GROMACS .gro file of C-alpha atoms in nm:
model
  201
    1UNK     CA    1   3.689  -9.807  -6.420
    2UNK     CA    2   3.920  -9.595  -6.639
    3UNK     CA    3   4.025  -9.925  -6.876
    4UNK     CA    4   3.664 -10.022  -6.880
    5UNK     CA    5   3.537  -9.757  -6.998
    6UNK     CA    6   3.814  -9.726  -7.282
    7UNK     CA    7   3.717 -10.095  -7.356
    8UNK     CA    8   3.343  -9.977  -7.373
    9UNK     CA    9   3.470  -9.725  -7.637
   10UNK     CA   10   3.696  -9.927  -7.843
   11UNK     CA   11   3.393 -10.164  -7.828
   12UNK     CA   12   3.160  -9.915  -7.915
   13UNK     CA   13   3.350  -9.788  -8.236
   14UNK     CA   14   3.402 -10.161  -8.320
   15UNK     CA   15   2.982 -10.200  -8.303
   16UNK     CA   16   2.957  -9.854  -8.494
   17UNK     CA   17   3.206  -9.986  -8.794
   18UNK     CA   18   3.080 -10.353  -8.821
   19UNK     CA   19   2.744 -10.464  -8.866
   20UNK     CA   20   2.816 -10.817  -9.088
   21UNK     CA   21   2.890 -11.109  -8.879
   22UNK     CA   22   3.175 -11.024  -8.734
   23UNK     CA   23   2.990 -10.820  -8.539
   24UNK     CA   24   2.745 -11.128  -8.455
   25UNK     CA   25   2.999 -11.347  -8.357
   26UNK     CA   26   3.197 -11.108  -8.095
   27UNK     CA   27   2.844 -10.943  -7.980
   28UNK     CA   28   2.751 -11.218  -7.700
   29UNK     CA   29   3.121 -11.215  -7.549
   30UNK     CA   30   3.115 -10.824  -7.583
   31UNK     CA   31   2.764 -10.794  -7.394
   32UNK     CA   32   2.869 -11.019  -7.146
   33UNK     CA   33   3.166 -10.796  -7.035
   34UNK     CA   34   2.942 -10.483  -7.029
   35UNK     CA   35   2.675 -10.645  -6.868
   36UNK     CA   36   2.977 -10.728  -6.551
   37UNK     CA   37   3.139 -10.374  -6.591
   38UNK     CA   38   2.759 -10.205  -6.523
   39UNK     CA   39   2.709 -10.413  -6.226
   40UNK     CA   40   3.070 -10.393  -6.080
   41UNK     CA   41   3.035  -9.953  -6.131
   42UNK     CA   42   2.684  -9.906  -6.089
   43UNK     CA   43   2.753  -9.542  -5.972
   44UNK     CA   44   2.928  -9.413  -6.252
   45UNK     CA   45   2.692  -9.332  -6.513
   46UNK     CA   46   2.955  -9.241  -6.759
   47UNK     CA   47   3.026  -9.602  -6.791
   48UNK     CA   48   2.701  -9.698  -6.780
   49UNK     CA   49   2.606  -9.448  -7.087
   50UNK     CA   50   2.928  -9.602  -7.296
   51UNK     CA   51   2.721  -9.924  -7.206
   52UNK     CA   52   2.367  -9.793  -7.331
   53UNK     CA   53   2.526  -9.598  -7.591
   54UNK     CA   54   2.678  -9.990  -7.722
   55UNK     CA   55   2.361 -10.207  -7.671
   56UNK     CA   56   2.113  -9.893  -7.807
   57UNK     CA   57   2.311 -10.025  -8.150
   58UNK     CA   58   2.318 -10.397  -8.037
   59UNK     CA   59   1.958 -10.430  -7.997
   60UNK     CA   60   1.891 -10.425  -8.325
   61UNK     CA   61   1.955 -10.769  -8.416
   62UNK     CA   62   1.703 -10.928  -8.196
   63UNK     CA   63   1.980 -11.201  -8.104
   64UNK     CA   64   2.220 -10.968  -7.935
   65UNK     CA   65   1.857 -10.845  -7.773
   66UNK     CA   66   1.788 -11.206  -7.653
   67UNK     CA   67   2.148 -11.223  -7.526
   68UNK     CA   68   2.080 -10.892  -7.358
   69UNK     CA   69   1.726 -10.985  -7.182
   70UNK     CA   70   1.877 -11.359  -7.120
   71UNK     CA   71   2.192 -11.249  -6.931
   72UNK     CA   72   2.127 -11.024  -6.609
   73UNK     CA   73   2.109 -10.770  -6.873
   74UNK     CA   74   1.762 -10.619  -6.731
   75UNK     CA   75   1.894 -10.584  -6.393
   76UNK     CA   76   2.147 -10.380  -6.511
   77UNK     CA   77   1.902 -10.156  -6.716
   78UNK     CA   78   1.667 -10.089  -6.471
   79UNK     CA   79   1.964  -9.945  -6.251
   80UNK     CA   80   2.009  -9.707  -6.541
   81UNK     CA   81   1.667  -9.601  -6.468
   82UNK     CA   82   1.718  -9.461  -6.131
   83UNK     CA   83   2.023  -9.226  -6.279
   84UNK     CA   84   1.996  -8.892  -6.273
   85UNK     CA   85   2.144  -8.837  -6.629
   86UNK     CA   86   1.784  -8.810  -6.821
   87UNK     CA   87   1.982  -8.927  -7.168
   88UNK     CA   88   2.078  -9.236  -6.943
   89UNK     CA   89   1.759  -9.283  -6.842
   90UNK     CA   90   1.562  -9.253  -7.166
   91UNK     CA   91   1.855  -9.510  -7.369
   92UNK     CA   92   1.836  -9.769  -7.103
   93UNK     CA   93   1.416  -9.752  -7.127
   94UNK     CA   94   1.450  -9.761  -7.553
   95UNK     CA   95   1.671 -10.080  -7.511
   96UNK     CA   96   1.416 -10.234  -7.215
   97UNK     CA   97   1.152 -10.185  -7.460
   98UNK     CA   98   1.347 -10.302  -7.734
   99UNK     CA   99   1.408 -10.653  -7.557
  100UNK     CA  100   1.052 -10.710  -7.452
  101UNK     CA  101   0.952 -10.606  -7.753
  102UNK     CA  102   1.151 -10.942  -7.904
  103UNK     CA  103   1.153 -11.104  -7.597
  104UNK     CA  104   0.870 -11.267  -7.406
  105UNK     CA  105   1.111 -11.454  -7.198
  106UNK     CA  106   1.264 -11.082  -7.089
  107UNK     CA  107   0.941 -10.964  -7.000
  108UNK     CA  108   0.905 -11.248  -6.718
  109UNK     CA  109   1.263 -11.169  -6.603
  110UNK     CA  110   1.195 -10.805  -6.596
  111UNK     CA  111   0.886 -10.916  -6.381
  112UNK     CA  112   1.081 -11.127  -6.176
  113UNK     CA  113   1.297 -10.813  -6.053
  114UNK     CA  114   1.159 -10.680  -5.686
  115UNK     CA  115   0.990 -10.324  -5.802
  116UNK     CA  116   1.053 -10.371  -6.133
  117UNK     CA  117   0.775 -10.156  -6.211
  118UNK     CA  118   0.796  -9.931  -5.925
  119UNK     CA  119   1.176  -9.830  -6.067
  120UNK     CA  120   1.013  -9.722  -6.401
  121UNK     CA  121   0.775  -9.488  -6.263
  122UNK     CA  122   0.965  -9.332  -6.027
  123UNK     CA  123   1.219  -9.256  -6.328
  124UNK     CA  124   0.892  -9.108  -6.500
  125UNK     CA  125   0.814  -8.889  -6.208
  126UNK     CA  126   1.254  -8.810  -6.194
  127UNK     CA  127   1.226  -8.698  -6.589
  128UNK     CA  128   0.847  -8.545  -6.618
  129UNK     CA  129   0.994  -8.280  -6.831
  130UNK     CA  130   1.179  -8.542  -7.082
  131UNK     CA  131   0.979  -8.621  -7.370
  132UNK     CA  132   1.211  -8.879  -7.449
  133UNK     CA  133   1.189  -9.042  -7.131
  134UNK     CA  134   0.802  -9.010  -7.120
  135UNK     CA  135   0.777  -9.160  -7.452
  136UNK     CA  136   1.024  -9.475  -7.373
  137UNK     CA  137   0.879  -9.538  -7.045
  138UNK     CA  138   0.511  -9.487  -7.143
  139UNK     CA  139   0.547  -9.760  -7.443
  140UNK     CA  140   0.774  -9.968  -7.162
  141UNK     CA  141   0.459  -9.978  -6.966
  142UNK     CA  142   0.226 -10.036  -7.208
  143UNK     CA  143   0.401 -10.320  -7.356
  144UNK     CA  144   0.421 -10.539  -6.986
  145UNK     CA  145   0.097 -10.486  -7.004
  146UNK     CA  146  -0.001 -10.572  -7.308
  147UNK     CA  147   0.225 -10.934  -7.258
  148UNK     CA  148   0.081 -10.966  -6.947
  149UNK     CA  149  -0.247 -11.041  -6.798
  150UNK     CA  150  -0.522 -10.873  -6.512
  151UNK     CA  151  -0.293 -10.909  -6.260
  152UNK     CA  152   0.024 -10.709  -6.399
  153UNK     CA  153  -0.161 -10.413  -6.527
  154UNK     CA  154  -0.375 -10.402  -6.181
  155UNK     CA  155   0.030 -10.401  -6.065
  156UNK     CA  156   0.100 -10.070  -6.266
  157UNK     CA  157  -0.265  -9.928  -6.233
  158UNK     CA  158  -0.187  -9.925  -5.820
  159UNK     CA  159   0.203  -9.893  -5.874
  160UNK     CA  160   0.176  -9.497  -5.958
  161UNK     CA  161   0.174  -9.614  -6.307
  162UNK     CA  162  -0.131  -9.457  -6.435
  163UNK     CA  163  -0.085  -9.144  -6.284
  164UNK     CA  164   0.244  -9.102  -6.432
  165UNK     CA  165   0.084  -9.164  -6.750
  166UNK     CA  166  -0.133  -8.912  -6.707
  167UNK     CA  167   0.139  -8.637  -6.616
  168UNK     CA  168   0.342  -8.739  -6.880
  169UNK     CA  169   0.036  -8.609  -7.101
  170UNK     CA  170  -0.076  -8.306  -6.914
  171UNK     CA  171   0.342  -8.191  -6.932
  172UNK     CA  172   0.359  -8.328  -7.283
  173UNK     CA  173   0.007  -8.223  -7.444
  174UNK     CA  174   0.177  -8.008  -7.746
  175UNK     CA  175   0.418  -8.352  -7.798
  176UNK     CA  176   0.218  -8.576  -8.035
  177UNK     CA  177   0.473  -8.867  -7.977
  178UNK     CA  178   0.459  -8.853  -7.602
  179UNK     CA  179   0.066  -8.853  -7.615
  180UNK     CA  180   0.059  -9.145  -7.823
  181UNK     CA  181   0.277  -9.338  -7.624
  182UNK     CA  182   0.074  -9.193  -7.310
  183UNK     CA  183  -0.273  -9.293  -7.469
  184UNK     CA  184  -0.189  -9.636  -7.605
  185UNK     CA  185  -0.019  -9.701  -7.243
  186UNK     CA  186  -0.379  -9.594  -7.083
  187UNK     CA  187  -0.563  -9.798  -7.348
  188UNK     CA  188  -0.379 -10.132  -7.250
  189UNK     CA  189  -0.313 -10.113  -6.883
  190UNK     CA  190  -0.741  -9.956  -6.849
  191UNK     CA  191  -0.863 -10.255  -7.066
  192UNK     CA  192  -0.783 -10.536  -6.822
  193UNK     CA  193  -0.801 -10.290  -6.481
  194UNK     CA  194  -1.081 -10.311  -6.213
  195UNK     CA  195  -1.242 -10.003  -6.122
  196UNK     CA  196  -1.163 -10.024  -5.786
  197UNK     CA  197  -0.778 -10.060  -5.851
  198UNK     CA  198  -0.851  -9.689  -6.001
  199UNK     CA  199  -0.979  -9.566  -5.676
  200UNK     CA  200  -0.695  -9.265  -5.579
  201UNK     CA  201  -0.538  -9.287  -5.888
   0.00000   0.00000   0.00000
């Protein structure tokens, strides 16, 4: 893992320096080999920043995010949610959003993955005192379910979802980016929810 994670550095200067199309041309082969690194040291969340820390930058050319969401790249991300390293855990939810964001294609992947969801709020619930994990993770949820129809949002609504929402606001009330995140999460997942998926929520 030690040369990996000095190729994830030299890479990550290399992303840093060059935005033109240089950049565009070595991205996919670059993303590839970071996407095999994070699943071949899933434990070391060093690496796994160097990794988040590289595609936070990527991501911003929505083909390197299409690369990214096309290329067992969400897998990989929603590991980074179950770290214990909050920074970890609020990068890898900015670039999940990010992707889906671009991405409808990522968003069935990400729905694809077996608790998906469930991984997201129980990072919430890890990080209640991380604004910047609230915020990334609220707007994560908010965007499945804005993509999504009835069925997905009734997934978060009796996933934990909406009560994480709602701790992320009572922990974040003086935050006015956290609540917006919080209340436009509510506002999407509550407009396609049936009362009774509410019930113990």
């Amino acid at each position: 893992p030690d040369i990996t994670k000095s190729a994830c550095r030299l890479f990550a200067v290399l992303v840093f320096l060059n935005c033109g199309n240089d950049l565009r041309r070595m991205a996919p082969k670059g993303t590839s080999k970071l996407i095999e690194a994070m699943s071949k040291f899933r434990g070391d969340e060093e690496l796994q920043s160097l990794a988040c820390n590289v595609f936070v930058k990527l991501v911003e050319d929505e083909e390197n995010g299409n690369f990214l969401g096309e290329n067992d790249g969400i897998r990989s991300l929603l590991e980074c949610l179950k770290a214990g390293n909050e920074s970890l855990v609020a990068s890898s939810a900015e670039i999940l959003l990010k992707i889906l964001k671009t991405n409808f294609l990522a968003s069935n992947s990400f729905m694809e993955i077996e608790d998906s969801i469930e991984i997201v709020v129980l990072g919430m619930m890890a990080h209640a005192q991380s604004a910047p994990v609230q915020h990334f993770t609220c707007s994560l949820l908010a965007t499945l379910a804005s993509l999504h129809d009835e069925y997905v949002k009734g997934l978060i609504a009796r996933g934990g979802g909406l009560n994480a929402i709602m701790n992320a606001m009572t922990n974040h009330e003086k935050n006015s980016t956290v609540m917006a995140s919080a209340c436009r999460a509510l506002g999407t997942i509550m407009s396609g929810v049936h009362p009774t998926w509410i019930v113990g929520q």
